[in-house]
Coordinates of N, CA and C in Angstrom, one line a residue:
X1 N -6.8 3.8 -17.9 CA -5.6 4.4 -18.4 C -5.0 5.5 -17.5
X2 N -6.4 6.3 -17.2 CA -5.7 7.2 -16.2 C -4.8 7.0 -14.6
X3 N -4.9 5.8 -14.4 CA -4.3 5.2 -13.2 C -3.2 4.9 -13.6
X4 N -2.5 4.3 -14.8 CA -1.1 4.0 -15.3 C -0.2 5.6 -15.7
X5 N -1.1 6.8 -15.5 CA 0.0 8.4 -16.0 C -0.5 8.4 -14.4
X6 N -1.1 8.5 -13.5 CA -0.9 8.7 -12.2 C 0.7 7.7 -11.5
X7 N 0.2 6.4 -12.3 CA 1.3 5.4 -11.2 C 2.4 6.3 -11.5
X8 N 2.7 6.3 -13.0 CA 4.1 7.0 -13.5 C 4.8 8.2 -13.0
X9 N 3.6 9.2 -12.7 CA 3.7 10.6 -12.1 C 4.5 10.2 -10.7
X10 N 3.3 9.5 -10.3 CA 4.0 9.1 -8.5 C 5.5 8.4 -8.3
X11 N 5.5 7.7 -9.3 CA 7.3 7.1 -9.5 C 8.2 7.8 -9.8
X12 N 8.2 8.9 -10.8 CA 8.8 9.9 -10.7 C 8.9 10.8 -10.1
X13 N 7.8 11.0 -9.2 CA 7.8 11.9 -7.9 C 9.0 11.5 -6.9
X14 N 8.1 9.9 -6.6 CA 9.4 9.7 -5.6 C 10.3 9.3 -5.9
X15 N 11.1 9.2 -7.0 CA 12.4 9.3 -7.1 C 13.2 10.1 -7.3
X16 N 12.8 11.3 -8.0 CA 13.4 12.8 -7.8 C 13.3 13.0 -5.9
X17 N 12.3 13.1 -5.5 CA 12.5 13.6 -4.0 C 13.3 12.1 -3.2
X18 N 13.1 11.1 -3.3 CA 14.3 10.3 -3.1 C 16.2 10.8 -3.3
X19 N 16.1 11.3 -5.0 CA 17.5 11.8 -5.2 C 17.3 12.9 -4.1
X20 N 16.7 14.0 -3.8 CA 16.9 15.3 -3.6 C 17.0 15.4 -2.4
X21 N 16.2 14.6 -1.1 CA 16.3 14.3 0.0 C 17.1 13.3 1.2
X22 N 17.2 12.1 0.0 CA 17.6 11.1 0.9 C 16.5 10.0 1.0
X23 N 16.5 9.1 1.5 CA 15.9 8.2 2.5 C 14.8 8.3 3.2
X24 N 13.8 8.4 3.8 CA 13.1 8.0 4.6 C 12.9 6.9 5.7
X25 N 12.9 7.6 6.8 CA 13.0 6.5 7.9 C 11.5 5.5 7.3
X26 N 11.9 4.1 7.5 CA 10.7 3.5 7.2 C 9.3 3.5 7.5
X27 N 9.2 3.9 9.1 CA 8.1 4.4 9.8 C 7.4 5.9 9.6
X28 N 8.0 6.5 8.7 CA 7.5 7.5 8.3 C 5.9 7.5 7.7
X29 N 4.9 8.3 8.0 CA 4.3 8.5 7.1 C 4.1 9.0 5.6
X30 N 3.8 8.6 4.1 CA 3.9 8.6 3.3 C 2.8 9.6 3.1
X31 N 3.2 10.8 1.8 CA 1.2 11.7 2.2 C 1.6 12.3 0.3
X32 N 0.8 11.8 -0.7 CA 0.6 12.5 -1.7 C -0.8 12.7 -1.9
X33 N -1.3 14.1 -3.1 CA -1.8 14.2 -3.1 C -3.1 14.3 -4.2
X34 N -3.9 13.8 -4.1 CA -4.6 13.6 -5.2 C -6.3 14.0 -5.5
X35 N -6.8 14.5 -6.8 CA -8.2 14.8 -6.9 C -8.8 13.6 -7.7
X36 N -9.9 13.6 -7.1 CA -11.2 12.3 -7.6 C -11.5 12.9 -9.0
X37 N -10.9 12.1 -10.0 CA -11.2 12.5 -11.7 C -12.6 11.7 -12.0
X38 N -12.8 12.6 -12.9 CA -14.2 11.5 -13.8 C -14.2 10.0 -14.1
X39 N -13.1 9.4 -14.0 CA -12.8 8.0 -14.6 C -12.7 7.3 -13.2
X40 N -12.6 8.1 -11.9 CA -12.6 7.5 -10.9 C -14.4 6.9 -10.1
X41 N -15.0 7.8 -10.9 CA -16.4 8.1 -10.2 C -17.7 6.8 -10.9
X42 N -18.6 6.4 -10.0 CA -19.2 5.2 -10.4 C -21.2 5.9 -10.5
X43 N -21.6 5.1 -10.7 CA -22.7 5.4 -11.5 C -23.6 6.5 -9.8
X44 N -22.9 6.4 -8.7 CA -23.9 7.1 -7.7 C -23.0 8.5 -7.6
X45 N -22.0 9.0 -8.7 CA -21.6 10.1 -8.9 C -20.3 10.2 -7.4
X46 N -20.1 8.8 -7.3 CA -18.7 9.3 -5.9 C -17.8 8.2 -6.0
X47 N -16.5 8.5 -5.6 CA -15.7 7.2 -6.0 C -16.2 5.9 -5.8
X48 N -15.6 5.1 -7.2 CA -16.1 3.7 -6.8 C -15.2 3.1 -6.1
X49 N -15.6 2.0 -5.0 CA -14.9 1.5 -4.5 C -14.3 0.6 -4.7
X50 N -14.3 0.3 -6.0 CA -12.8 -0.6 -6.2 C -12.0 0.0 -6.8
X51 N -11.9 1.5 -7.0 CA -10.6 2.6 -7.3 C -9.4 3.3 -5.8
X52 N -10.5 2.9 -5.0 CA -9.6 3.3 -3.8 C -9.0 2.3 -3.9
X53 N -8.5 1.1 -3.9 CA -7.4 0.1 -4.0 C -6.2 0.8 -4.7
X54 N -7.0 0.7 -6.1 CA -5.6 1.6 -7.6 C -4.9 2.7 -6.8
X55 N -6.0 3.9 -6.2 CA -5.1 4.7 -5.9 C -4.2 4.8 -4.7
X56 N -4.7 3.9 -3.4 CA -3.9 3.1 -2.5 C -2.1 3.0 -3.3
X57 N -2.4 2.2 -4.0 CA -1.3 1.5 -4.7 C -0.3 2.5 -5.0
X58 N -0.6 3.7 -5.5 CA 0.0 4.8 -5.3 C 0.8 5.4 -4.1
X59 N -0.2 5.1 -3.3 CA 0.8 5.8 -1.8 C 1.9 4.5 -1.4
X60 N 1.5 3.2 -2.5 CA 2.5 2.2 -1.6 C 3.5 2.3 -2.4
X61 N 3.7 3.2 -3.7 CA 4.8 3.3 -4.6 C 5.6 4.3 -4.1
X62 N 5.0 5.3 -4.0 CA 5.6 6.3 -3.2 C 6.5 6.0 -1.7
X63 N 5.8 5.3 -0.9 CA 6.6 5.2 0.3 C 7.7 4.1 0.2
X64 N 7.1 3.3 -0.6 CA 8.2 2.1 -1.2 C 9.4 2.4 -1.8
X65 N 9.5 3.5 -2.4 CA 10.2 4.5 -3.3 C 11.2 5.1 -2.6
X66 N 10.7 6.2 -1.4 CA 11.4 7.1 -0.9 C 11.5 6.7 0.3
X67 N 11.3 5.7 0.7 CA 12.2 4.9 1.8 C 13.1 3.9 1.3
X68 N 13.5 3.7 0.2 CA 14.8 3.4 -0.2 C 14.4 1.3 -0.4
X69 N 13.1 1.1 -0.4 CA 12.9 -0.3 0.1 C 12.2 -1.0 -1.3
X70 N 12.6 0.0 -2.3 CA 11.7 0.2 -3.6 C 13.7 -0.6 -3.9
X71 N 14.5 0.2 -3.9 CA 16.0 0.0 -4.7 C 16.4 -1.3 -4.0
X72 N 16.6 -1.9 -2.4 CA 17.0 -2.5 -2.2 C 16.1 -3.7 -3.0
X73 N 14.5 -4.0 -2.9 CA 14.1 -5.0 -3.4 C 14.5 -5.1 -4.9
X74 N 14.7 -4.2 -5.9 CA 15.0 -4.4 -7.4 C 16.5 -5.5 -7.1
X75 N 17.4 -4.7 -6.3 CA 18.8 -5.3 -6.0 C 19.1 -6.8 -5.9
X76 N 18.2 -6.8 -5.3 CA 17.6 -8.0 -4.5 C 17.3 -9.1 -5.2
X77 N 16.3 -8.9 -6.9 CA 15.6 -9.2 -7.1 C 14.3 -10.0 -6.7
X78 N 13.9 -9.2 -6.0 CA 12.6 -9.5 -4.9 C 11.4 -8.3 -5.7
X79 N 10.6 -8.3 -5.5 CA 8.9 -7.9 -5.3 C 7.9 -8.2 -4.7
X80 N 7.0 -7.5 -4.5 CA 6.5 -7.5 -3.4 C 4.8 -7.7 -4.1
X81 N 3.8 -8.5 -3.6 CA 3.0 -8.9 -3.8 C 1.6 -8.4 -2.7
X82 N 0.0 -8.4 -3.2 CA -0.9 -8.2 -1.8 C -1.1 -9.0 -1.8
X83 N -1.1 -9.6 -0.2 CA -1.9 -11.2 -0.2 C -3.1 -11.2 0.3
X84 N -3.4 -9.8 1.3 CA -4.8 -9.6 1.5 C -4.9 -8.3 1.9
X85 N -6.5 -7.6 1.3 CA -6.2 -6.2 1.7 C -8.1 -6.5 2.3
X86 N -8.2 -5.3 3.6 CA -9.6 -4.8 3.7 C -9.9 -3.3 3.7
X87 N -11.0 -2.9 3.1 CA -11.1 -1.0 3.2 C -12.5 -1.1 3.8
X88 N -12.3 0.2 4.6 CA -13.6 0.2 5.7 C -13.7 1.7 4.3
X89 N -15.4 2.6 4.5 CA -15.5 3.5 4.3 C -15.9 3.9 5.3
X90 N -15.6 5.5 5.3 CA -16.7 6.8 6.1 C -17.4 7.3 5.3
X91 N -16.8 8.0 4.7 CA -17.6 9.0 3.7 C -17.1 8.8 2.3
X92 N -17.8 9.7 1.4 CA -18.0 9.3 -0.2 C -16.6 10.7 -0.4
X93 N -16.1 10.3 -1.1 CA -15.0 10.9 -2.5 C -16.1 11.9 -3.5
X94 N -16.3 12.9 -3.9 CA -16.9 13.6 -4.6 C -16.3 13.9 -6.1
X95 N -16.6 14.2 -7.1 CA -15.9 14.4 -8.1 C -15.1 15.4 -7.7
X96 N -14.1 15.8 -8.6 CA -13.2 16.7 -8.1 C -12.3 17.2 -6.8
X97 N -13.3 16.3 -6.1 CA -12.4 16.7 -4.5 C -11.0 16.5 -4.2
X98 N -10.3 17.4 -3.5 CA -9.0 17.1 -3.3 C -8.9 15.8 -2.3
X99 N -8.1 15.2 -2.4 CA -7.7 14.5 -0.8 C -6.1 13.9 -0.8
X100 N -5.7 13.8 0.4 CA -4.8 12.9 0.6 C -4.4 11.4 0.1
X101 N -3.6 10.9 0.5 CA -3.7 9.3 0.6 C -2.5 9.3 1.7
X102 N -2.4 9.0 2.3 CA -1.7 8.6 3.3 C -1.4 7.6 3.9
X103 N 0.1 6.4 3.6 CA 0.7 5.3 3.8 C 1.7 5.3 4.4
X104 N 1.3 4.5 5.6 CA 2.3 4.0 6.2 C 2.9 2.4 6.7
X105 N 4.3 2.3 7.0 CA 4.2 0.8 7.2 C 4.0 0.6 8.4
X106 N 2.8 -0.7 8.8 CA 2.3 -0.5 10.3 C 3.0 -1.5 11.2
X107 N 3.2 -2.5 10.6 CA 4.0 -4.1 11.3 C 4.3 -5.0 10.7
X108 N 4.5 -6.0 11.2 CA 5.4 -6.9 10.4 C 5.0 -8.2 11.1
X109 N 5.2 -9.6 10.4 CA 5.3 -11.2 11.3 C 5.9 -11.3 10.4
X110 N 6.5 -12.5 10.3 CA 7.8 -13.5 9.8 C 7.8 -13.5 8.4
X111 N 6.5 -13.2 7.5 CA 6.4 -13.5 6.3 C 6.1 -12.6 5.7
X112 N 5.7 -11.3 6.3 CA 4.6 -10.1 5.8 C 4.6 -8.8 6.5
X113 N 4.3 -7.8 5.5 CA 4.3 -6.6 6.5 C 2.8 -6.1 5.9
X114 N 2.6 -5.8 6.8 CA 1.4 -4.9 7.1 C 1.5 -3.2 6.8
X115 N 0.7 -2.9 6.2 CA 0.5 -1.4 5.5 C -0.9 -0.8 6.2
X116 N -0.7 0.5 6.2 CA -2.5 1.2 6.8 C -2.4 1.9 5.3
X117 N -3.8 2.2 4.5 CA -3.5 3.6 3.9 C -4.6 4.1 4.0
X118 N -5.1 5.3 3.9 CA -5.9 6.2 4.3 C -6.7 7.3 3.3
X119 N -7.4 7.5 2.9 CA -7.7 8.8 2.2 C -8.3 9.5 3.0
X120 N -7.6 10.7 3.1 CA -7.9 11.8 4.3 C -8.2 13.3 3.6
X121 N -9.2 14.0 4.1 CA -9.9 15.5 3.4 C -9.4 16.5 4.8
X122 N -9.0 17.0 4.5 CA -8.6 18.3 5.4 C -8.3 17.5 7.3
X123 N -7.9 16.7 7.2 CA -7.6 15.9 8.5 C -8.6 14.5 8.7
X124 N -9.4 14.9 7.7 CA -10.4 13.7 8.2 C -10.3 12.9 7.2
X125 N -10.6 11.5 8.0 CA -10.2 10.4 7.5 C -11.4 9.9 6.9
X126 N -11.5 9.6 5.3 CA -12.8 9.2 4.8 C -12.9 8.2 4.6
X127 N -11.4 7.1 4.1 CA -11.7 5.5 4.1 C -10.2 4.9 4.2
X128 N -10.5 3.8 4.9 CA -8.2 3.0 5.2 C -8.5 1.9 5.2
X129 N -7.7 1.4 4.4 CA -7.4 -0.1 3.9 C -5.8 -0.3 4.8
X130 N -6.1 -1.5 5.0 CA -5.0 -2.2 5.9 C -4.8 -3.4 4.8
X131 N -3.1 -3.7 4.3 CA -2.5 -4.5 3.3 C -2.0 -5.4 3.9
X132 N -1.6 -6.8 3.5 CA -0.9 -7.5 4.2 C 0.0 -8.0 2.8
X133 N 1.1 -7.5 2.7 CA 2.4 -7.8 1.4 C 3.7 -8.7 1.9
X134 N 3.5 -9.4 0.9 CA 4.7 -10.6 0.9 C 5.1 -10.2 -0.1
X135 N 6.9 -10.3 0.4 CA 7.7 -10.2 -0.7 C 8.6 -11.8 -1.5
X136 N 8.4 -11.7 -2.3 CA 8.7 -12.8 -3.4 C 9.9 -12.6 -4.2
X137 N 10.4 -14.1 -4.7 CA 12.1 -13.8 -5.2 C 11.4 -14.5 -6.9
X138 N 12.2 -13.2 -7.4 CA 11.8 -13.5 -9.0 C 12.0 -15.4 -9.3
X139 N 13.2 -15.6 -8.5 CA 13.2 -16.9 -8.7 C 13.0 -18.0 -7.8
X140 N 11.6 -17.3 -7.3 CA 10.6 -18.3 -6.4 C 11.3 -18.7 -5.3
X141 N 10.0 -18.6 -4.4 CA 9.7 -18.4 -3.1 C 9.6 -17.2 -2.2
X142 N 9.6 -17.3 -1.1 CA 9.2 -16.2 0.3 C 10.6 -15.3 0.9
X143 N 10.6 -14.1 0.7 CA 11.8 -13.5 1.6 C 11.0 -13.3 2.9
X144 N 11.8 -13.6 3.6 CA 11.3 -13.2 5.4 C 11.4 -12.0 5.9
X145 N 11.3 -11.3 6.7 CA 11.0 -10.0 7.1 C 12.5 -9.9 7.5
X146 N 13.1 -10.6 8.0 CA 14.2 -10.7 9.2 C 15.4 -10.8 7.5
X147 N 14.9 -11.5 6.4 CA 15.8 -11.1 5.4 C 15.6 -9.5 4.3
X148 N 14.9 -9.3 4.6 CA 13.7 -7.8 3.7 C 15.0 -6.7 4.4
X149 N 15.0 -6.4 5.8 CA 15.8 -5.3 7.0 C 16.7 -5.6 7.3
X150 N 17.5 -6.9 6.9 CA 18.6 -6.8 6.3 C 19.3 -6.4 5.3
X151 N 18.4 -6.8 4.0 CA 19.3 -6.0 2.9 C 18.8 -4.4 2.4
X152 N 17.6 -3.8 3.9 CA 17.6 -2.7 3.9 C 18.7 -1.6 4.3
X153 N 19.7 -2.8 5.1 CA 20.6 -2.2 6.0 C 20.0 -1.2 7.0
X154 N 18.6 -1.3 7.7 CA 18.1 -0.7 8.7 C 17.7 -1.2 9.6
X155 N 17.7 -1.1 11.2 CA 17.2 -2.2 11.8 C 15.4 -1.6 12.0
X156 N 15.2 -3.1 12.4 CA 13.6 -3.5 12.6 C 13.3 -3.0 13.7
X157 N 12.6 -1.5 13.2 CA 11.9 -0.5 14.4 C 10.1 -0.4 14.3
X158 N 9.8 -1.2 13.4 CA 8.3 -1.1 13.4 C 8.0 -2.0 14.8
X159 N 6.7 -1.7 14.8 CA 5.9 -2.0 16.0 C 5.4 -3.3 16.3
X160 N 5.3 -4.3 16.9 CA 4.7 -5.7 17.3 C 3.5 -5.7 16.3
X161 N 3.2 -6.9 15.4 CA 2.0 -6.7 14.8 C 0.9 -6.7 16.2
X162 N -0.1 -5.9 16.1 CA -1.6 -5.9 17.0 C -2.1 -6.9 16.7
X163 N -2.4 -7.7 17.3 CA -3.4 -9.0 17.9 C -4.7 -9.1 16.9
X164 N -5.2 -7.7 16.7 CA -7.0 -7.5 15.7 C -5.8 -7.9 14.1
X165 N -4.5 -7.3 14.1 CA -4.1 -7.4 12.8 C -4.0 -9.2 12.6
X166 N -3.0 -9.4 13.4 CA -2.9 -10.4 13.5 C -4.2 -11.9 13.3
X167 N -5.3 -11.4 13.9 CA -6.6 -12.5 13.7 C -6.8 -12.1 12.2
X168 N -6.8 -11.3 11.9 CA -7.6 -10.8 10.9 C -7.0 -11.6 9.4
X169 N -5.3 -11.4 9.6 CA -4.8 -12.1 9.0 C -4.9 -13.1 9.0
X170 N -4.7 -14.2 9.5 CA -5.6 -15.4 9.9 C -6.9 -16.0 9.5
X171 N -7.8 -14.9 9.9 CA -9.3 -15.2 9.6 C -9.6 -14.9 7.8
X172 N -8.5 -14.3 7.2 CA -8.8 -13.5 5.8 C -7.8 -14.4 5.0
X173 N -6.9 -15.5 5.3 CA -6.3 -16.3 4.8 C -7.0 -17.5 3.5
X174 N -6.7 -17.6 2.4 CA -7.2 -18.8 1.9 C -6.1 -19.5 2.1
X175 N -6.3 -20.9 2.0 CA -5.4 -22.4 1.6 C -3.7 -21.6 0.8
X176 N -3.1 -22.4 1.0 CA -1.8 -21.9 0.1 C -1.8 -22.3 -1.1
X177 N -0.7 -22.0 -2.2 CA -0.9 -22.2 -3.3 C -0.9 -23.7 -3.8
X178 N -0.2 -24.4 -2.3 CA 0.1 -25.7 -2.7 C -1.2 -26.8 -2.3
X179 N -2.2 -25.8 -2.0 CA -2.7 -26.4 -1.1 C -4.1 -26.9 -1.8
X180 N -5.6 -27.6 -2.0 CA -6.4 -27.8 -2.7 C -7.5 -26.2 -2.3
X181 N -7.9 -25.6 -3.3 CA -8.6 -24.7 -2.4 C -10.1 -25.5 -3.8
X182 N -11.1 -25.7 -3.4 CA -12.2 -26.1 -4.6 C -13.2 -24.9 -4.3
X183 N -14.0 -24.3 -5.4 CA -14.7 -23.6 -5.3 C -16.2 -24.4 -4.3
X184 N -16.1 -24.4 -3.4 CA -18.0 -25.1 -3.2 C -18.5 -23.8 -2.3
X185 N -19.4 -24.1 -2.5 CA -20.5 -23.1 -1.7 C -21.3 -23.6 -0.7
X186 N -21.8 -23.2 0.3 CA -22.9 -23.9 1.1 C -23.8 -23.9 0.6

């Protein structure tokens, strides 16, 4: 429950500093801040690692928010979906510890954009998950990237997706939905 008065907090964050500020270039870095609560912590006393995802999700509300790409998609009626995420660790999240989260949008291919997020302690980086989000039309199917920055009304300044992003995507793909995927195992 505590992740649903965080999401809330952070949507209201960014939309007051959305009204108060403006926009965000899209390439901006995203940086809120947050402490590791009891509800976050797993039986070795340090975040569990399927809570860094929840609170990821956070930094992608926020930058989604206050880069203005949160209103165009509602307009739109578009949403945005993960189709695949990886988190590397460094180090362990401690109870109460302050840290960052830190999101930014890294690249893009025809169907997807690419997200970094980060949880970072006084500069240092303790764990980053890289997203790969497709945006979807309430009334089915794929918006393309080249239709997404259009009805952002901004042009397409992010970076060539990287080649490691790019395999990765690839190599971390299942079957499509139309496609047979059967559970077997070797």
């Amino acid at each position: 429950m505590n992740v649903w008065w965080r999401t809330l907090l952070t949507i209201w964050r960014a939309k007051v500093l959305l009204h108060r500020r403006g926009p965000l270039p899209p390439r901006t870095v995203g940086r809120i801040r947050l402490r590791t609560l009891p509800t976050d912590i797993d039986l070795l006393g340090h975040m569990n690692n399927g809570r860094y995802a929840s609170l990821f999700d956070l930094g992608r509300f926020d930058l989604l928010i206050r880069t203005g790409i949160w209103d165009a998609m509602n307009a739109q009626g578009w949403y945005a979906v993960v189709a695949s995420e990886t988190v590397t660790f460094r180090k362990s999240l401690q109870l109460w510890q302050r840290f960052t989260v830190e999101s930014r949008l890294y690249a893009h291919d025809d169907k997807a954009v690419y997200q970094m997020h980060r949880a970072v302690v006084d500069g240092e980086v303790y764990a980053e998950m890289i997203v790969r989000a497709r945006f979807l039309r309430r009334t089915g199917g794929v918006v393309n990237t080249d239709e997404l920055f259009e009805a952002l009304e901004r042009p397409d300044d992010l970076p060539p997706l990287p080649q490691w992003v790019a395999d990765w995507a690839r190599d971390s793909a299942l079957p499509s939905t139309k496609a047979p995927a059967p559970s077997e195992w070797d």
